[in-house]
mmCIF file of C-alpha atoms in Angstrom:
data_model
loop_
_atom_site.group_PDB
_atom_site.id
_atom_site.type_symbol
_atom_site.label_atom_id
_atom_site.label_comp_id
_atom_site.label_asym_id
_atom_site.label_seq_id
_atom_site.Cartn_x
_atom_site.Cartn_y
_atom_site.Cartn_z
ATOM 1 C CA MET A 1 -24.696 13.655 2.152
ATOM 2 C CA ILE A 2 -21.030 14.541 3.587
ATOM 3 C CA GLN A 3 -20.467 16.834 6.651
ATOM 4 C CA GLU A 4 -17.194 18.465 7.617
ATOM 5 C CA LEU A 5 -14.403 16.349 9.319
ATOM 6 C CA SER A 6 -13.240 19.121 11.596
ATOM 7 C CA ALA A 7 -17.417 19.765 12.521
ATOM 8 C CA GLY A 8 -18.074 15.867 13.945
ATOM 9 C CA ASP A 9 -18.693 17.136 17.581
ATOM 10 C CA PHE A 10 -22.114 18.445 16.152
ATOM 11 C CA VAL A 11 -23.608 15.240 14.549
ATOM 12 C CA ASP A 12 -26.439 14.269 16.431
ATOM 13 C CA MET A 13 -26.755 10.519 17.653
ATOM 14 C CA SER A 14 -29.316 9.454 15.143
ATOM 15 C CA ILE A 15 -26.203 9.933 12.294
ATOM 16 C CA ARG A 16 -23.451 8.399 14.926
ATOM 17 C CA LYS A 17 -25.253 5.078 15.054
ATOM 18 C CA ARG A 18 -24.759 4.783 11.310
ATOM 19 C CA PHE A 19 -21.097 4.585 11.610
ATOM 20 C CA SER A 20 -20.957 1.571 13.648
ATOM 21 C CA SER A 21 -20.659 -1.861 11.268
ATOM 22 C CA SER A 22 -21.076 -5.561 12.476
ATOM 23 C CA CYS A 23 -22.804 -8.599 11.604
ATOM 24 C CA GLU A 24 -25.620 -7.369 13.013
ATOM 25 C CA GLY A 25 -26.267 -4.748 10.824
ATOM 26 C CA ASP A 26 -27.875 -1.485 11.778
ATOM 27 C CA ARG A 27 -30.362 -1.620 14.785
ATOM 28 C CA GLY A 28 -32.032 1.059 13.717
ATOM 29 C CA THR A 29 -32.926 -0.193 9.986
ATOM 30 C CA LEU A 30 -33.478 -3.681 11.385
ATOM 31 C CA GLU A 31 -36.533 -2.824 14.091
ATOM 32 C CA SER A 32 -38.412 -1.796 10.846
ATOM 33 C CA MET A 33 -37.872 -5.159 8.902
ATOM 34 C CA SER A 34 -39.382 -8.513 8.815
ATOM 35 C CA ASP A 35 -38.050 -11.431 11.037
ATOM 36 C CA ARG A 36 -37.169 -13.227 7.439
ATOM 37 C CA THR A 37 -35.688 -9.869 5.867
ATOM 38 C CA LYS A 38 -33.376 -9.533 9.149
ATOM 39 C CA ILE A 39 -32.267 -13.026 9.055
ATOM 40 C CA LYS A 40 -30.972 -12.402 5.515
ATOM 41 C CA ARG A 41 -29.444 -9.147 6.305
ATOM 42 C CA ARG A 42 -27.381 -10.817 9.166
ATOM 43 C CA TRP A 43 -26.589 -13.910 7.123
ATOM 44 C CA TRP A 44 -25.494 -11.868 3.878
ATOM 45 C CA SER A 45 -23.304 -9.389 6.044
ATOM 46 C CA CYS A 46 -21.795 -12.257 8.359
ATOM 47 C CA SER A 47 -21.168 -14.800 5.058
ATOM 48 C CA GLN A 48 -19.810 -12.114 2.837
ATOM 49 C CA GLN A 49 -17.219 -10.148 5.547
ATOM 50 C CA THR A 50 -16.286 -14.592 6.309
ATOM 51 C CA TRP A 51 -15.529 -14.593 2.704
ATOM 52 C CA LEU A 52 -14.019 -11.378 1.980
ATOM 53 C CA SER A 53 -11.693 -12.343 4.937
ATOM 54 C CA ALA A 54 -11.143 -15.925 4.065
ATOM 55 C CA PHE A 55 -10.089 -14.735 0.512
ATOM 56 C CA SER A 56 -7.792 -12.071 1.427
ATOM 57 C CA VAL A 57 -6.081 -14.456 3.802
ATOM 58 C CA PHE A 58 -5.565 -17.221 1.349
ATOM 59 C CA THR A 59 -4.109 -14.869 -1.553
ATOM 60 C CA GLY A 60 -1.723 -13.564 0.901
ATOM 61 C CA ILE A 61 -0.472 -16.762 2.145
ATOM 62 C CA ALA A 62 -0.105 -17.306 -1.538
ATOM 63 C CA LEU A 63 1.791 -14.311 -2.408
ATOM 64 C CA THR A 64 4.186 -14.957 0.710
ATOM 65 C CA ALA A 65 4.781 -18.759 -0.187
ATOM 66 C CA LEU A 66 5.527 -17.502 -4.016
ATOM 67 C CA ALA A 67 7.862 -14.603 -2.647
ATOM 68 C CA GLY A 68 9.811 -17.469 -0.296
ATOM 69 C CA VAL A 69 9.885 -20.105 -3.109
ATOM 70 C CA MET A 70 11.373 -17.397 -5.326
ATOM 71 C CA GLN A 71 14.427 -17.352 -3.066
ATOM 72 C CA THR A 72 15.130 -21.091 -2.873
ATOM 73 C CA ASP A 73 18.264 -22.852 -4.732
ATOM 74 C CA PRO A 74 15.600 -25.290 -6.693
ATOM 75 C CA TYR A 75 13.480 -22.743 -8.087
ATOM 76 C CA ARG A 76 16.573 -20.334 -8.643
ATOM 77 C CA ASN A 77 18.352 -22.829 -10.879
ATOM 78 C CA TRP A 78 14.893 -23.893 -12.514
ATOM 79 C CA TYR A 79 13.528 -20.180 -14.009
ATOM 80 C CA LYS A 80 17.656 -19.366 -14.784
ATOM 81 C CA GLY A 81 17.366 -22.463 -17.425
ATOM 82 C CA ALA A 82 13.662 -22.539 -18.241
ATOM 83 C CA PHE A 83 13.519 -18.915 -19.524
ATOM 84 C CA ARG A 84 16.905 -18.992 -21.356
ATOM 85 C CA PRO A 85 18.077 -17.191 -23.233
ATOM 86 C CA TRP A 86 16.643 -14.359 -21.541
ATOM 87 C CA GLY A 87 15.774 -12.074 -24.512
ATOM 88 C CA LEU A 88 12.983 -9.272 -24.238
ATOM 89 C CA ARG A 89 10.242 -11.863 -24.533
ATOM 90 C CA GLU A 90 11.316 -14.128 -21.969
ATOM 91 C CA TYR A 91 11.857 -11.054 -19.381
ATOM 92 C CA MET A 92 7.994 -10.505 -20.387
ATOM 93 C CA GLU A 93 6.859 -14.053 -19.576
ATOM 94 C CA TYR A 94 8.302 -14.807 -16.776
ATOM 95 C CA TYR A 95 7.750 -11.578 -14.465
ATOM 96 C CA ALA A 96 3.730 -11.668 -15.966
ATOM 97 C CA ALA A 97 3.647 -15.044 -14.789
ATOM 98 C CA PHE A 98 5.401 -14.737 -11.872
ATOM 99 C CA ALA A 99 5.113 -11.211 -10.806
ATOM 100 C CA TRP A 100 2.331 -9.352 -12.627
ATOM 101 C CA LEU A 101 -0.096 -11.914 -12.758
ATOM 102 C CA PRO A 102 0.049 -12.916 -8.521
ATOM 103 C CA LEU A 103 -1.386 -9.294 -7.718
ATOM 104 C CA TRP A 104 -3.752 -8.372 -10.894
ATOM 105 C CA MET A 105 -5.404 -11.575 -10.564
ATOM 106 C CA PRO A 106 -6.988 -11.012 -7.292
ATOM 107 C CA THR A 107 -7.649 -7.441 -7.840
ATOM 108 C CA PHE A 108 -9.383 -8.550 -10.976
ATOM 109 C CA ALA A 109 -11.576 -11.110 -9.101
ATOM 110 C CA ALA A 110 -12.642 -8.347 -6.760
ATOM 111 C CA GLY A 111 -13.559 -5.639 -9.490
ATOM 112 C CA VAL A 112 -15.520 -8.737 -10.892
ATOM 113 C CA SER A 113 -17.515 -9.039 -7.627
ATOM 114 C CA ILE A 114 -17.955 -4.999 -7.278
ATOM 115 C CA LEU A 115 -19.318 -5.101 -10.852
ATOM 116 C CA PHE A 116 -21.745 -8.034 -9.674
ATOM 117 C CA PHE A 117 -23.041 -6.674 -6.937
ATOM 118 C CA GLN A 118 -22.749 -2.805 -6.547
ATOM 119 C CA LYS A 119 -23.274 -2.014 -10.148
ATOM 120 C CA ARG A 120 -26.666 -3.826 -9.959
ATOM 121 C CA ARG A 121 -28.044 -1.898 -6.798
ATOM 122 C CA ARG A 122 -27.131 1.690 -8.246
ATOM 123 C CA ARG A 123 -29.338 0.604 -11.562
ATOM 124 C CA GLY A 124 -31.918 -0.332 -9.457
ATOM 125 C CA GLY A 125 -31.711 -4.087 -10.524
ATOM 126 C CA GLY A 126 -31.847 -5.367 -6.717
ATOM 127 C CA GLY A 127 -28.318 -6.269 -6.216
ATOM 128 C CA LYS A 128 -26.807 -5.907 -2.692
ATOM 129 C CA ARG A 129 -23.606 -4.092 -2.153
ATOM 130 C CA LEU A 130 -20.801 -4.848 -0.633
ATOM 131 C CA GLU A 131 -20.706 -4.047 3.187
ATOM 132 C CA LYS A 132 -18.091 -2.244 5.027
ATOM 133 C CA PRO A 133 -15.194 -4.537 6.111
ATOM 134 C CA TYR A 134 -15.769 -5.554 9.504
ATOM 135 C CA GLU A 135 -12.825 -3.713 12.272
ATOM 136 C CA TYR A 136 -13.010 -4.931 15.632
ATOM 137 C CA LEU A 137 -9.818 -3.320 17.071
ATOM 138 C CA LEU A 138 -7.294 -5.080 19.378
ATOM 139 C CA HIS A 139 -5.573 -2.425 21.805
ATOM 140 C CA SER A 140 -2.354 -3.337 23.663
ATOM 141 C CA LYS A 141 -0.456 -1.016 25.807
ATOM 142 C CA TRP A 142 2.910 -1.058 24.103
ATOM 143 C CA LEU A 143 1.823 -1.809 20.228
ATOM 144 C CA PRO A 144 -0.714 0.168 18.136
ATOM 145 C CA SER A 145 -4.227 -1.114 17.829
ATOM 146 C CA ALA A 146 -4.685 -3.430 15.208
ATOM 147 C CA THR A 147 -7.445 -5.720 13.467
ATOM 148 C CA VAL A 148 -6.678 -9.675 13.701
ATOM 149 C CA LEU A 149 -6.871 -9.369 9.485
ATOM 150 C CA GLU A 150 -4.089 -6.447 10.201
ATOM 151 C CA ILE A 151 -1.911 -8.821 12.536
ATOM 152 C CA VAL A 152 -2.136 -11.904 9.836
ATOM 153 C CA ALA A 153 -1.101 -9.515 6.947
ATOM 154 C CA PHE A 154 1.859 -7.896 8.992
ATOM 155 C CA VAL A 155 2.916 -11.404 9.865
ATOM 156 C CA LEU A 156 2.896 -12.319 6.065
ATOM 157 C CA ILE A 157 4.587 -9.074 4.539
ATOM 158 C CA THR A 158 7.262 -9.242 7.277
ATOM 159 C CA SER A 159 7.834 -13.223 5.968
ATOM 160 C CA ALA A 160 7.760 -12.082 2.734
ATOM 161 C CA ALA A 161 10.509 -9.572 3.096
ATOM 162 C CA LEU A 162 12.456 -11.980 5.498
ATOM 163 C CA SER A 163 12.820 -14.602 2.912
ATOM 164 C CA TRP A 164 14.176 -12.334 0.452
ATOM 165 C CA LEU A 165 16.565 -11.178 3.321
ATOM 166 C CA LEU A 166 17.693 -14.290 4.625
ATOM 167 C CA LEU A 167 17.922 -16.854 2.275
ATOM 168 C CA PRO A 168 20.262 -14.323 0.273
ATOM 169 C CA THR A 169 22.265 -13.792 3.292
ATOM 170 C CA ARG A 170 22.918 -17.851 3.830
ATOM 171 C CA ARG A 171 24.192 -18.186 0.090
ATOM 172 C CA ALA A 172 26.324 -15.134 0.616
ATOM 173 C CA LEU A 173 27.789 -16.722 3.540
ATOM 174 C CA ILE A 174 28.185 -20.184 2.157
ATOM 175 C CA ARG A 175 30.026 -18.203 -0.926
ATOM 176 C CA GLY A 176 32.424 -16.874 1.554
ATOM 177 C CA HIS A 177 32.666 -20.566 3.620
ATOM 178 C CA TRP A 178 31.049 -18.969 6.260
ATOM 179 C CA GLN A 179 33.800 -16.177 7.048
ATOM 180 C CA TRP A 180 32.303 -12.967 8.787
ATOM 181 C CA ASP A 181 35.466 -10.937 7.877
ATOM 182 C CA SER A 182 35.483 -11.933 4.464
ATOM 183 C CA LEU A 183 34.775 -8.831 2.100
ATOM 184 C CA ARG A 184 32.825 -11.162 -0.456
ATOM 185 C CA THR A 185 30.658 -12.531 2.608
ATOM 186 C CA TRP A 186 29.856 -8.621 3.963
ATOM 187 C CA SER A 187 29.179 -7.594 0.239
ATOM 188 C CA GLY A 188 26.848 -10.438 -0.550
ATOM 189 C CA ILE A 189 24.818 -9.639 3.057
ATOM 190 C CA ALA A 190 24.924 -6.193 1.763
ATOM 191 C CA GLU A 191 23.287 -7.056 -1.338
ATOM 192 C CA ALA A 192 20.802 -9.106 0.808
ATOM 193 C CA PHE A 193 19.440 -6.110 2.692
ATOM 194 C CA GLY A 194 18.777 -4.432 -1.005
ATOM 195 C CA GLN A 195 17.097 -7.180 -2.026
ATOM 196 C CA GLY A 196 14.833 -7.982 1.173
ATOM 197 C CA CYS A 197 13.409 -4.285 -0.231
ATOM 198 C CA VAL A 198 12.005 -5.880 -3.220
ATOM 199 C CA PRO A 199 8.798 -7.816 -1.850
ATOM 200 C CA LEU A 200 8.080 -4.224 0.208
ATOM 201 C CA LEU A 201 8.851 -2.105 -2.667
ATOM 202 C CA ALA A 202 6.526 -4.061 -5.477
ATOM 203 C CA GLY A 203 3.239 -3.952 -2.918
ATOM 204 C CA LEU A 204 3.910 -0.663 -1.170
ATOM 205 C CA LEU A 205 1.714 1.284 -4.049
ATOM 206 C CA LEU A 206 -1.405 -1.200 -3.472
ATOM 207 C CA PRO A 207 -2.546 0.630 -0.395
ATOM 208 C CA ALA A 208 -1.775 4.221 -0.963
ATOM 209 C CA ASP A 209 -4.749 5.640 -2.926
ATOM 210 C CA ALA A 210 -5.788 1.989 -3.928
ATOM 211 C CA THR A 211 -8.823 1.288 -5.878
ATOM 212 C CA GLU A 212 -12.138 -0.282 -4.938
ATOM 213 C CA SER A 213 -10.799 -3.523 -6.564
ATOM 214 C CA VAL A 214 -7.743 -3.469 -4.239
ATOM 215 C CA LEU A 215 -9.610 -2.737 -1.196
ATOM 216 C CA THR A 216 -11.686 -5.357 -1.977
ATOM 217 C CA PHE A 217 -9.490 -7.680 -2.538
ATOM 218 C CA MET A 218 -7.455 -6.728 0.602
ATOM 219 C CA ASN A 219 -10.758 -6.656 2.527
ATOM 220 C CA VAL A 220 -10.011 -2.852 3.908
ATOM 221 C CA THR A 221 -11.069 0.447 3.955
ATOM 222 C CA PRO A 222 -8.749 3.182 2.721
ATOM 223 C CA GLU A 223 -8.289 4.955 6.373
ATOM 224 C CA ARG A 224 -6.990 1.332 7.559
ATOM 225 C CA ALA A 225 -5.241 0.534 4.407
ATOM 226 C CA THR A 226 -2.632 3.546 5.315
ATOM 227 C CA GLY A 227 -1.448 1.402 7.872
ATOM 228 C CA TYR A 228 -0.146 -1.137 5.648
ATOM 229 C CA HIS A 229 1.431 1.675 3.365
ATOM 230 C CA ARG A 230 3.213 2.970 6.605
ATOM 231 C CA TRP A 231 4.318 -0.944 7.457
ATOM 232 C CA MET A 232 5.669 -1.307 4.147
ATOM 233 C CA GLY A 233 7.395 2.052 3.513
ATOM 234 C CA SER A 234 9.057 2.159 7.275
ATOM 235 C CA GLY A 235 10.396 -1.788 6.484
ATOM 236 C CA ALA A 236 11.643 -0.099 2.912
ATOM 237 C CA PHE A 237 13.127 2.520 4.449
ATOM 238 C CA LEU A 238 15.087 0.584 7.119
ATOM 239 C CA LEU A 239 16.424 -2.320 4.766
ATOM 240 C CA SER A 240 17.400 0.290 1.762
ATOM 241 C CA ALA A 241 19.281 2.274 4.291
ATOM 242 C CA MET A 242 21.465 -1.025 5.713
ATOM 243 C CA HIS A 243 21.755 -1.920 2.242
ATOM 244 C CA GLY A 244 23.494 1.624 1.374
ATOM 245 C CA VAL A 245 25.469 1.650 4.762
ATOM 246 C CA GLY A 246 26.720 -1.852 4.465
ATOM 247 C CA TYR A 247 28.232 -1.163 1.361
ATOM 248 C CA LEU A 248 30.463 1.506 2.353
ATOM 249 C CA PRO A 249 32.976 -0.153 4.295
ATOM 250 C CA VAL A 250 33.195 -2.594 1.255
ATOM 251 C CA LEU A 251 33.606 -0.158 -1.305
ATOM 252 C CA TRP A 252 35.902 1.379 0.998
ATOM 253 C CA LYS A 253 38.280 -1.608 1.664
ATOM 254 C CA SER A 254 38.059 -2.618 -1.710
ATOM 255 C CA HIS A 255 38.983 0.555 -3.842
ATOM 256 C CA GLY A 256 41.874 1.921 -2.103
ATOM 257 C CA GLY A 257 40.097 3.973 1.069
ATOM 258 C CA TRP A 258 38.708 7.558 0.440
ATOM 259 C CA GLU A 259 39.527 8.418 -3.123
ATOM 260 C CA GLY A 260 38.119 5.091 -4.630
ATOM 261 C CA LEU A 261 35.011 5.394 -2.400
ATOM 262 C CA LYS A 262 34.520 9.029 -3.713
ATOM 263 C CA LEU A 263 35.199 7.841 -7.330
ATOM 264 C CA MET A 264 32.503 5.000 -6.655
ATOM 265 C CA LEU A 265 30.017 7.044 -5.158
ATOM 266 C CA PHE A 266 30.269 10.416 -7.076
ATOM 267 C CA SER A 267 31.375 9.288 -10.847
ATOM 268 C CA MET A 268 29.197 7.159 -13.400
ATOM 269 C CA ALA A 269 32.335 4.160 -13.395
ATOM 270 C CA THR A 270 29.518 1.751 -11.914
ATOM 271 C CA CYS A 271 26.603 2.795 -14.232
ATOM 272 C CA HIS A 272 27.057 0.422 -17.216
ATOM 273 C CA ALA A 273 24.688 -2.659 -18.372
ATOM 274 C CA LYS A 274 26.847 -5.254 -16.354
ATOM 275 C CA HIS A 275 26.864 -3.179 -13.092
ATOM 276 C CA LYS A 276 24.781 -1.379 -10.461
ATOM 277 C CA CYS A 277 24.790 2.133 -10.571
ATOM 278 C CA ILE A 278 25.881 3.227 -7.135
ATOM 279 C CA PRO A 279 25.494 7.028 -7.730
ATOM 280 C CA ALA A 280 21.833 6.406 -8.673
ATOM 281 C CA GLY A 281 21.387 4.208 -5.810
ATOM 282 C CA LEU A 282 22.789 7.208 -3.379
ATOM 283 C CA PHE A 283 20.440 9.462 -4.757
ATOM 284 C CA ALA A 284 17.793 7.099 -4.478
ATOM 285 C CA LEU A 285 19.127 6.704 -0.176
ATOM 286 C CA VAL A 286 19.278 10.543 -0.053
ATOM 287 C CA VAL A 287 16.034 10.869 -1.548
ATOM 288 C CA GLY A 288 14.033 8.193 0.604
ATOM 289 C CA LEU A 289 15.946 9.522 3.930
ATOM 290 C CA THR A 290 14.483 13.114 2.852
ATOM 291 C CA PHE A 291 11.073 12.272 2.433
ATOM 292 C CA ALA A 292 10.883 9.756 4.848
ATOM 293 C CA PHE A 293 11.963 12.179 8.210
ATOM 294 C CA PHE A 294 8.992 14.445 6.761
ATOM 295 C CA ALA A 295 6.493 11.616 6.961
ATOM 296 C CA ARG A 296 6.607 11.020 10.648
ATOM 297 C CA TYR A 297 3.870 11.694 12.399
ATOM 298 C CA ALA A 298 4.919 14.949 14.104
ATOM 299 C CA GLN A 299 6.256 16.514 10.857
ATOM 300 C CA ARG A 300 2.404 15.626 9.506
ATOM 301 C CA ARG A 301 1.067 17.307 12.455
ATOM 302 C CA VAL A 302 3.044 20.528 11.749
ATOM 303 C CA ASN A 303 2.688 20.964 8.486
ATOM 304 C CA TRP A 304 0.420 18.388 6.019
ATOM 305 C CA ARG A 305 0.965 20.060 2.897
ATOM 306 C CA ARG A 306 4.870 19.995 3.104
ATOM 307 C CA PHE A 307 4.518 16.342 3.984
ATOM 308 C CA ARG A 308 2.148 16.027 0.819
ATOM 309 C CA VAL A 309 4.283 17.938 -1.582
ATOM 310 C CA LEU A 310 7.332 15.877 -0.379
ATOM 311 C CA HIS A 311 5.986 12.850 -0.342
ATOM 312 C CA VAL A 312 4.203 13.029 -3.793
ATOM 313 C CA LEU A 313 7.543 14.249 -5.298
ATOM 314 C CA GLY A 314 10.064 12.443 -3.258
ATOM 315 C CA ALA A 315 8.122 9.223 -4.313
ATOM 316 C CA PRO A 316 8.936 8.983 -7.841
ATOM 317 C CA LEU A 317 12.303 10.167 -7.406
ATOM 318 C CA PHE A 318 12.985 7.194 -5.088
ATOM 319 C CA TYR A 319 11.302 4.874 -7.456
ATOM 320 C CA LEU A 320 13.678 6.070 -10.809
ATOM 321 C CA GLY A 321 17.105 6.319 -8.848
ATOM 322 C CA ALA A 322 16.295 2.962 -7.161
ATOM 323 C CA ALA A 323 15.432 1.763 -10.743
ATOM 324 C CA ALA A 324 18.595 3.061 -12.126
ATOM 325 C CA HIS A 325 20.851 1.134 -9.566
ATOM 326 C CA TRP A 326 18.995 -1.877 -10.246
ATOM 327 C CA GLN A 327 17.069 -2.115 -13.355
ATOM 328 C CA LYS A 328 15.299 -5.655 -12.918
ATOM 329 C CA LEU A 329 13.102 -3.800 -10.373
ATOM 330 C CA ILE A 330 11.352 -2.197 -12.782
ATOM 331 C CA TRP A 331 9.663 -5.662 -13.484
ATOM 332 C CA TYR A 332 8.504 -6.060 -10.033
ATOM 333 C CA LEU A 333 7.417 -2.174 -9.583
ATOM 334 C CA VAL A 334 5.034 -2.677 -12.891
ATOM 335 C CA PRO A 335 1.504 -4.382 -11.228
ATOM 336 C CA GLY A 336 1.970 -1.708 -8.269
ATOM 337 C CA VAL A 337 2.523 1.380 -10.186
ATOM 338 C CA ALA A 338 -0.196 -0.100 -13.036
ATOM 339 C CA LEU A 339 -2.958 -0.165 -10.561
ATOM 340 C CA TYR A 340 -1.669 3.086 -8.482
ATOM 341 C CA MET A 341 -2.007 4.690 -12.226
ATOM 342 C CA ALA A 342 -5.830 3.465 -12.226
ATOM 343 C CA LYS A 343 -6.486 5.340 -9.344
ATOM 344 C CA VAL A 344 -4.769 8.377 -10.290
ATOM 345 C CA ALA A 345 -6.815 8.213 -13.564
ATOM 346 C CA ALA A 346 -10.356 7.560 -11.353
ATOM 347 C CA ARG A 347 -9.145 10.749 -9.205
ATOM 348 C CA ILE A 348 -8.776 12.863 -11.963
ATOM 349 C CA HIS A 349 -12.349 12.055 -12.916
ATOM 350 C CA GLN A 350 -13.939 12.463 -10.009
ATOM 351 C CA HIS A 351 -12.039 16.280 -10.169
ATOM 352 C CA CYS A 352 -14.326 16.881 -13.041
ATOM 353 C CA TYR A 353 -17.505 16.870 -10.490
ATOM 354 C CA THR A 354 -19.072 19.899 -9.422
ATOM 355 C CA PHE A 355 -21.955 19.836 -6.875
ATOM 356 C CA GLN A 356 -23.442 22.742 -4.431
ATOM 357 C CA ALA A 357 -23.745 23.127 -0.669
ATOM 358 C CA ALA A 358 -27.621 21.623 -0.280
ATOM 359 C CA VAL A 359 -28.289 23.065 3.425
ATOM 360 C CA SER A 360 -26.048 24.909 6.099
ATOM 361 C CA ILE A 361 -26.564 23.376 9.244
ATOM 362 C CA GLY A 362 -25.119 25.846 11.861
ATOM 363 C CA VAL A 363 -22.162 27.513 13.141
ATOM 364 C CA SER A 364 -19.937 26.508 16.085
ATOM 365 C CA GLN A 365 -20.455 28.776 18.769
ATOM 366 C CA GLU A 366 -16.807 27.703 20.401
ATOM 367 C CA GLU A 367 -14.838 27.231 17.035
ATOM 368 C CA GLU A 368 -17.050 29.415 14.595
ATOM 369 C CA ARG A 369 -16.807 26.547 11.778
ATOM 370 C CA VAL A 370 -19.916 25.973 10.017
ATOM 371 C CA LEU A 371 -21.458 22.880 9.503
ATOM 372 C CA LEU A 372 -22.213 22.211 5.653
ATOM 373 C CA HIS A 373 -23.911 19.346 4.094
ATOM 374 C CA PHE A 374 -23.375 18.246 0.242
ATOM 375 C CA LYS A 375 -24.902 15.646 -2.050
ATOM 376 C CA LEU A 376 -22.272 14.166 -4.146
ATOM 377 C CA PRO A 377 -22.436 11.563 -6.929
ATOM 378 C CA TRP A 378 -21.313 7.773 -6.872
ATOM 379 C CA LEU A 379 -17.874 7.834 -5.691
ATOM 380 C CA ASP A 380 -15.377 4.380 -6.359
ATOM 381 C CA ALA A 381 -13.833 3.289 -3.286
ATOM 382 C CA HIS A 382 -16.238 5.876 -0.974
ATOM 383 C CA SER A 383 -19.366 3.753 -0.218
ATOM 384 C CA HIS A 384 -19.268 3.351 3.128
ATOM 385 C CA VAL A 385 -20.437 5.801 5.995
ATOM 386 C CA GLY A 386 -17.432 7.176 8.344
ATOM 387 C CA GLN A 387 -15.038 7.214 5.038
ATOM 388 C CA TRP A 388 -13.073 10.386 4.600
ATOM 389 C CA VAL A 389 -13.608 11.942 0.889
ATOM 390 C CA GLY A 390 -11.747 15.542 0.249
ATOM 391 C CA VAL A 391 -14.062 18.489 -0.930
ATOM 392 C CA GLY A 392 -12.024 21.528 -2.761
ATOM 393 C CA SER A 393 -12.854 24.562 -4.207
ATOM 394 C CA SER A 394 -12.350 25.444 -7.879
ATOM 395 C CA ALA A 395 -11.507 28.844 -7.020
ATOM 396 C CA GLY A 396 -8.144 29.927 -8.453
ATOM 397 C CA TRP A 397 -4.964 27.869 -9.408
ATOM 398 C CA PHE A 398 -3.930 26.170 -6.049
ATOM 399 C CA PRO A 399 -7.669 25.064 -4.961
ATOM 400 C CA GLU A 400 -8.135 24.385 -1.084
ATOM 401 C CA ILE A 401 -9.107 20.638 0.022
ATOM 402 C CA HIS A 402 -10.799 20.050 3.171
ATOM 403 C CA PRO A 403 -11.535 16.769 4.481
ATOM 404 C CA ALA A 404 -14.767 15.530 5.129
ATOM 405 C CA THR A 405 -16.701 12.290 6.363
ATOM 406 C CA LEU A 406 -19.289 10.700 4.988
ATOM 407 C CA VAL A 407 -22.481 10.290 6.720
ATOM 408 C CA THR A 408 -24.790 8.497 4.547
ATOM 409 C CA ALA A 409 -24.021 5.920 1.664
#
């Protein structure tokens, strides 16, 4: 059953109680159970949340540690010699082991747990379901509200990006003999800002329209997962902007002023196998600046459809420009893009569902909005009361999509 989100003021208190989620479970349901059943349900909910949170934190720490190790000198010396002669096979072996499987394996493990617990329940086999993640928000006067798990994730994400920024910066200073006015030093520092984007861009698509397995691995609801997407997107935008701006004085000084700068930015002189394509990087930067501006909260409130169109169209253009600028970025984007496309396939399948309105509850006297109930089929990643879901009309080429809220699941 779902109800339109805009009509939330007319939900009676018995339905509102279902939105609360904690280790103690729903009180109205527990009162009708025996003491033994109550204890089992409390134990299952608490233990499940504990294990899922521990799994998410442990996996996050492991991924952050791997990202940090990959920028150390001993690791770099090892992998450059271990995978010679660096043909297609060696590239596949290296990135599969150190970039793809670290993200795919925990997602696969979460998917197996969903298959074991929730699919049995759907077939009436008596299996338990994965409970909604416990989201106790910590409020601050100056900082946005966040859960403890989100704070830990923010620290880990920031640490991974900083390791790819600070360690290359250190190597650039060593190559430039710690002379800040050296052209080689400034070039290396500008390049380090671009390298700092890589962990953020690799994981940026994970919380964006994530599959149920990814959400279980992250132990977060789809609504809270957008916060991860905003954090990483903001960080990637900031670092990529500093990467592009930092190279401008380097190109100016090294190529003879304005004429040389125009040649490097607007010609194909650098677009060959042994050099980074600077015009493609400029294109990616301009696209990123454009859709990042319209992704701001104020712009989303002004025109949501414009934000949606620019974001959906701008993101692939940005990735194409960034990959054309530095071809190795493709290897790091593979796991996130693959999981994102899995969700796209699931959404296309869900668009094939059709259903009819079950009952019209009433009309608001103040806002003149109708409160409707619908009965939906089972939707992956939409199994918790309080989650959002889009309900659209199939009439015409451009169906209208209305936000709604799950009131039973």
